[in-house]
Amino acid sequence: MTSPSPENISDATAASEYVMSDMDMAYVIVVMITSVLSTVGCVLIIGLHVAYRPLRTTGRGMLVQLSVADLLTALGNLMGVLWYLFKDSAILHRNMAYCETHSALTIFSSIASFLWTLTIGFSLYLAIVHNRPHVTRKFWNPIWLVCWGIPTAVTTAALASRVLGYDLNLHQASWCWIDPKAELNVMWNFLTGKAWELAAYFVTVFLYTVVRITILRHQSRTDILERHSRRNNLNDANTKLLFVPLVFIVMRLWGTVRFLLGLIDYVYASSPNASWIVPLQDGI
């Protein structure tokens, strides 16, 4: 996904003059490898859930929903690689139907991924801090509708408003997202991804912090037997929750950095000097 640009966007000839460098080729290879590995991992998780009924707990159900969203994101990344490799092709790169499909898929899957990540975090928070592990199962249907309904609504609104497109002025990989020439393009950038992403950063870190504080409080109790049992459970959950903010932030941070660079200094963000961030954004 690319950052917003000023109004003086160059025409289509700017993109066709760009020659693929070694950095670009490394970018393409890394994205293809990580996308394929992500696809295989997601398919295995979904397949195990379908094949083995005893594994179908609420917690694993949330993981499966997240895997579906991540699978769609991986497919969207592969579409982006094809879009970039064939940037000189009038059949593919200038095909706005392909561009809009690619953009809509990544918008939908990214928002869904953020929401399911938050849902998993809240579920662990309720189970550990408030000792209410069955809340998610009780409200599973509303949660499912929200986590898939919001991405559907946002994506539909973006398609209906005809704001999807790509930035021809960048000197590195430019995938389809929001057309920088669209009206209120910055608002659409936040609505279709970055606002949800930033919210997910802060909320996951907050949830982890609260859980950690809960563990420290239970460790100070005087009842040794109760403390030992409860502490083991909390430490186990805390270890699992630790990887949620760490992995999520490390995986998503570079796209946010690139987006903010575009807002603060578009000239630098669109120049070859900023090409270092592209493999980090879509390859990690």
Coordinates of C-alpha atoms in Angstrom, one line a residue, residues 56-281:
R56 CA -12.8 -26.9 17.6
T57 CA -12.7 -24.7 20.7
T58 CA -13.6 -21.1 20.7
G59 CA -10.0 -20.0 21.0
R60 CA -8.9 -22.0 18.1
G61 CA -12.0 -20.8 16.2
M62 CA -10.7 -17.3 16.5
L63 CA -7.3 -18.4 15.3
V64 CA -9.0 -19.9 12.3
Q65 CA -10.8 -16.7 11.5
L66 CA -7.6 -14.8 11.8
S67 CA -5.9 -17.4 9.5
V68 CA -8.6 -16.9 6.9
A69 CA -8.0 -13.1 6.9
D70 CA -4.2 -13.6 6.7
L71 CA -4.7 -16.1 3.9
L72 CA -6.6 -13.5 1.9
T73 CA -3.9 -11.0 2.7
A74 CA -1.2 -13.4 1.4
L75 CA -3.2 -13.8 -1.8
G76 CA -3.5 -10.1 -2.1
N77 CA 0.3 -9.7 -1.7
L78 CA 0.8 -12.2 -4.5
M79 CA -1.6 -10.2 -6.7
G80 CA 0.5 -7.1 -5.9
V81 CA 3.7 -8.9 -7.0
L82 CA 2.1 -9.7 -10.3
W83 CA 0.9 -6.1 -10.6
Y84 CA 4.5 -4.9 -10.0
L85 CA 6.2 -7.5 -12.2
F86 CA 4.0 -6.6 -15.2
K87 CA 4.0 -2.9 -14.6
D88 CA 4.8 -2.3 -18.3
S89 CA 1.9 -4.5 -19.4
A90 CA -1.1 -2.6 -20.8
I91 CA -3.2 -5.7 -20.2
L92 CA -2.4 -6.0 -16.4
H93 CA -0.9 -2.8 -15.0
R94 CA -3.4 -0.5 -16.7
N95 CA -6.3 -2.8 -16.0
M96 CA -8.3 -0.9 -13.3
A97 CA -10.6 -3.9 -12.7
Y98 CA -7.5 -5.9 -11.6
C99 CA -6.3 -2.9 -9.6
E100 CA -9.6 -2.5 -7.8
T101 CA -9.9 -6.2 -7.1
H102 CA -6.4 -6.3 -5.6
S103 CA -7.1 -3.2 -3.5
A104 CA -10.5 -4.4 -2.3
L105 CA -9.1 -7.8 -1.3
T106 CA -6.2 -6.3 0.7
I107 CA -8.4 -3.7 2.4
F108 CA -11.0 -6.3 3.4
S109 CA -8.5 -8.8 4.7
S110 CA -6.3 -6.3 6.5
I111 CA -9.2 -4.8 8.5
A112 CA -10.5 -8.3 9.3
S113 CA -7.0 -9.3 10.5
F114 CA -6.8 -6.3 12.8
L115 CA -10.3 -7.0 14.2
W116 CA -9.7 -10.7 14.9
T117 CA -6.3 -9.8 16.5
L118 CA -8.1 -7.4 18.8
T119 CA -10.8 -10.1 19.5
I120 CA -8.2 -12.6 20.5
G121 CA -6.6 -10.0 22.8
F122 CA -9.8 -9.1 24.4
S123 CA -10.7 -12.8 24.9
L124 CA -7.5 -13.4 26.7
Y125 CA -7.9 -10.3 28.7
L126 CA -11.4 -11.3 29.9
A127 CA -10.3 -14.9 30.7
I128 CA -7.2 -13.8 32.7
V129 CA -8.0 -10.5 34.3
H130 CA -11.7 -11.0 34.9
N131 CA -11.8 -14.9 35.0
R132 CA -14.6 -14.9 32.3
P133 CA -13.3 -17.4 29.7
H134 CA -16.7 -18.1 28.2
V135 CA -17.8 -14.6 27.2
T136 CA -16.4 -15.0 23.7
R137 CA -18.2 -18.3 23.1
K138 CA -21.5 -16.7 24.4
F139 CA -21.3 -13.8 22.0
W140 CA -19.6 -15.6 19.1
N141 CA -22.2 -14.8 16.5
P142 CA -22.2 -11.0 17.2
I143 CA -18.4 -11.0 17.3
W144 CA -18.3 -12.9 14.0
L145 CA -20.7 -10.4 12.3
V146 CA -18.7 -7.4 13.5
C147 CA -15.3 -8.8 12.6
W148 CA -16.4 -9.6 9.0
G149 CA -19.2 -7.1 8.7
I150 CA -17.0 -3.9 9.2
P151 CA -14.4 -4.9 6.6
T152 CA -17.2 -5.7 4.2
A153 CA -18.9 -2.3 4.8
V154 CA -15.6 -0.3 4.5
T155 CA -14.6 -2.1 1.3
T156 CA -18.0 -1.7 -0.3
A157 CA -18.0 2.0 0.5
A158 CA -14.5 2.4 -1.0
L159 CA -15.6 0.6 -4.2
A160 CA -18.8 2.6 -4.4
S161 CA -16.9 5.9 -4.0
R162 CA -14.5 4.9 -6.7
V163 CA -11.4 5.9 -4.7
L164 CA -9.3 2.8 -5.4
G165 CA -6.2 3.2 -7.5
Y166 CA -2.4 3.5 -7.4
D167 CA 0.3 6.1 -7.2
L168 CA 2.2 6.5 -10.5
N169 CA 4.7 9.0 -9.0
L170 CA 6.5 6.5 -6.8
H171 CA 10.0 5.3 -7.8
Q172 CA 9.6 2.0 -6.1
A173 CA 6.9 -0.6 -5.8
S174 CA 3.4 0.9 -6.1
W175 CA 0.5 -1.4 -5.4
C176 CA -3.1 -0.6 -5.6
W177 CA -4.8 1.0 -2.6
I178 CA -6.3 4.5 -2.6
D179 CA -5.9 6.7 -5.6
P180 CA -3.8 9.7 -4.5
K181 CA -5.9 11.9 -6.8
A182 CA -9.2 10.9 -5.1
E183 CA -11.1 13.4 -3.1
L184 CA -10.4 13.0 0.7
N185 CA -7.7 10.5 -0.1
V186 CA -6.0 10.8 3.3
M187 CA -9.3 10.1 5.1
W188 CA -9.7 7.0 2.9
N189 CA -6.2 5.9 3.7
F190 CA -7.0 6.0 7.4
L191 CA -10.5 4.5 7.0
T192 CA -9.4 1.6 4.8
G193 CA -6.5 0.5 6.9
K194 CA -4.3 2.8 8.9
A195 CA -6.8 3.9 11.6
W196 CA -7.6 0.2 12.4
E197 CA -3.9 -0.7 12.3
L198 CA -2.9 2.1 14.7
A199 CA -5.8 1.3 17.0
A200 CA -4.7 -2.4 17.1
Y201 CA -1.1 -1.3 18.0
F202 CA -2.3 0.6 21.1
V203 CA -5.0 -1.8 22.2
T204 CA -2.8 -4.9 22.0
V205 CA 0.0 -3.3 24.0
F206 CA -2.6 -2.0 26.6
L207 CA -4.1 -5.5 27.0
Y208 CA -0.7 -7.1 27.4
T209 CA 0.2 -4.5 30.0
V210 CA -3.0 -5.1 32.0
V211 CA -2.4 -8.8 31.9
R212 CA 1.1 -8.4 33.1
I213 CA 0.0 -6.2 36.0
T214 CA -2.6 -8.8 36.9
I215 CA 0.1 -11.5 37.1
L216 CA 2.3 -9.3 39.3
R217 CA -0.6 -8.8 41.7
H218 CA -1.4 -12.5 42.0
Q219 CA 2.2 -13.3 42.6
S220 CA 2.1 -11.1 45.8
R221 CA -0.8 -13.0 47.4
T222 CA -0.2 -15.0 50.5
D223 CA -2.1 -18.2 49.7
I224 CA 0.8 -20.3 48.4
L225 CA -1.2 -23.1 46.8
E226 CA -3.7 -20.8 45.2
R227 CA -1.0 -18.5 44.1
H228 CA 1.1 -21.3 42.6
S229 CA -1.8 -22.7 40.5
R230 CA -3.1 -19.3 39.4
R231 CA 0.4 -18.0 38.7
N232 CA 1.2 -20.9 36.4
N233 CA -2.0 -20.4 34.4
L234 CA -1.4 -16.7 34.2
N235 CA 2.2 -17.1 33.2
D236 CA 1.3 -19.5 30.5
A237 CA -1.3 -17.1 29.1
N238 CA 1.0 -14.2 29.5
T239 CA 3.7 -16.0 27.4
K240 CA 1.2 -16.6 24.7
L241 CA -0.1 -13.0 24.8
L242 CA 3.4 -11.6 24.7
F243 CA 3.8 -12.7 21.1
V244 CA 0.6 -11.0 20.0
P245 CA 1.8 -7.4 20.3
L246 CA 5.4 -8.3 19.4
V247 CA 4.7 -10.2 16.2
F248 CA 1.8 -8.0 15.2
I249 CA 3.8 -4.8 15.6
V250 CA 7.0 -6.0 14.0
M251 CA 5.0 -7.4 11.0
R252 CA 2.9 -4.2 10.5
L253 CA 5.2 -1.4 11.7
W254 CA 7.0 -0.8 8.4
G255 CA 3.9 -0.2 6.4
T256 CA 2.9 2.4 8.9
V257 CA 6.3 4.0 8.8
R258 CA 6.1 4.3 5.0
F259 CA 2.7 5.7 5.2
L260 CA 3.7 8.4 7.8
L261 CA 6.8 9.2 5.7
G262 CA 4.4 9.9 2.8
L263 CA 2.4 12.3 4.9
I264 CA 5.4 14.1 6.4
D265 CA 7.8 14.1 3.4
Y266 CA 6.3 12.8 0.2
V267 CA 9.3 13.8 -1.9
Y268 CA 11.6 11.5 0.1
A269 CA 9.0 8.7 0.4
S270 CA 8.6 8.6 -3.4
S271 CA 12.3 8.8 -4.2
P272 CA 14.7 5.9 -4.6
N273 CA 16.3 6.8 -1.3
A274 CA 13.2 5.3 0.5
S275 CA 13.4 2.0 -1.4
W276 CA 14.9 0.4 1.7
I277 CA 11.6 0.3 3.5
V278 CA 9.7 -1.6 0.7
P279 CA 11.0 -5.1 1.5
L280 CA 10.4 -4.5 5.2
Q281 CA 6.9 -3.4 4.5

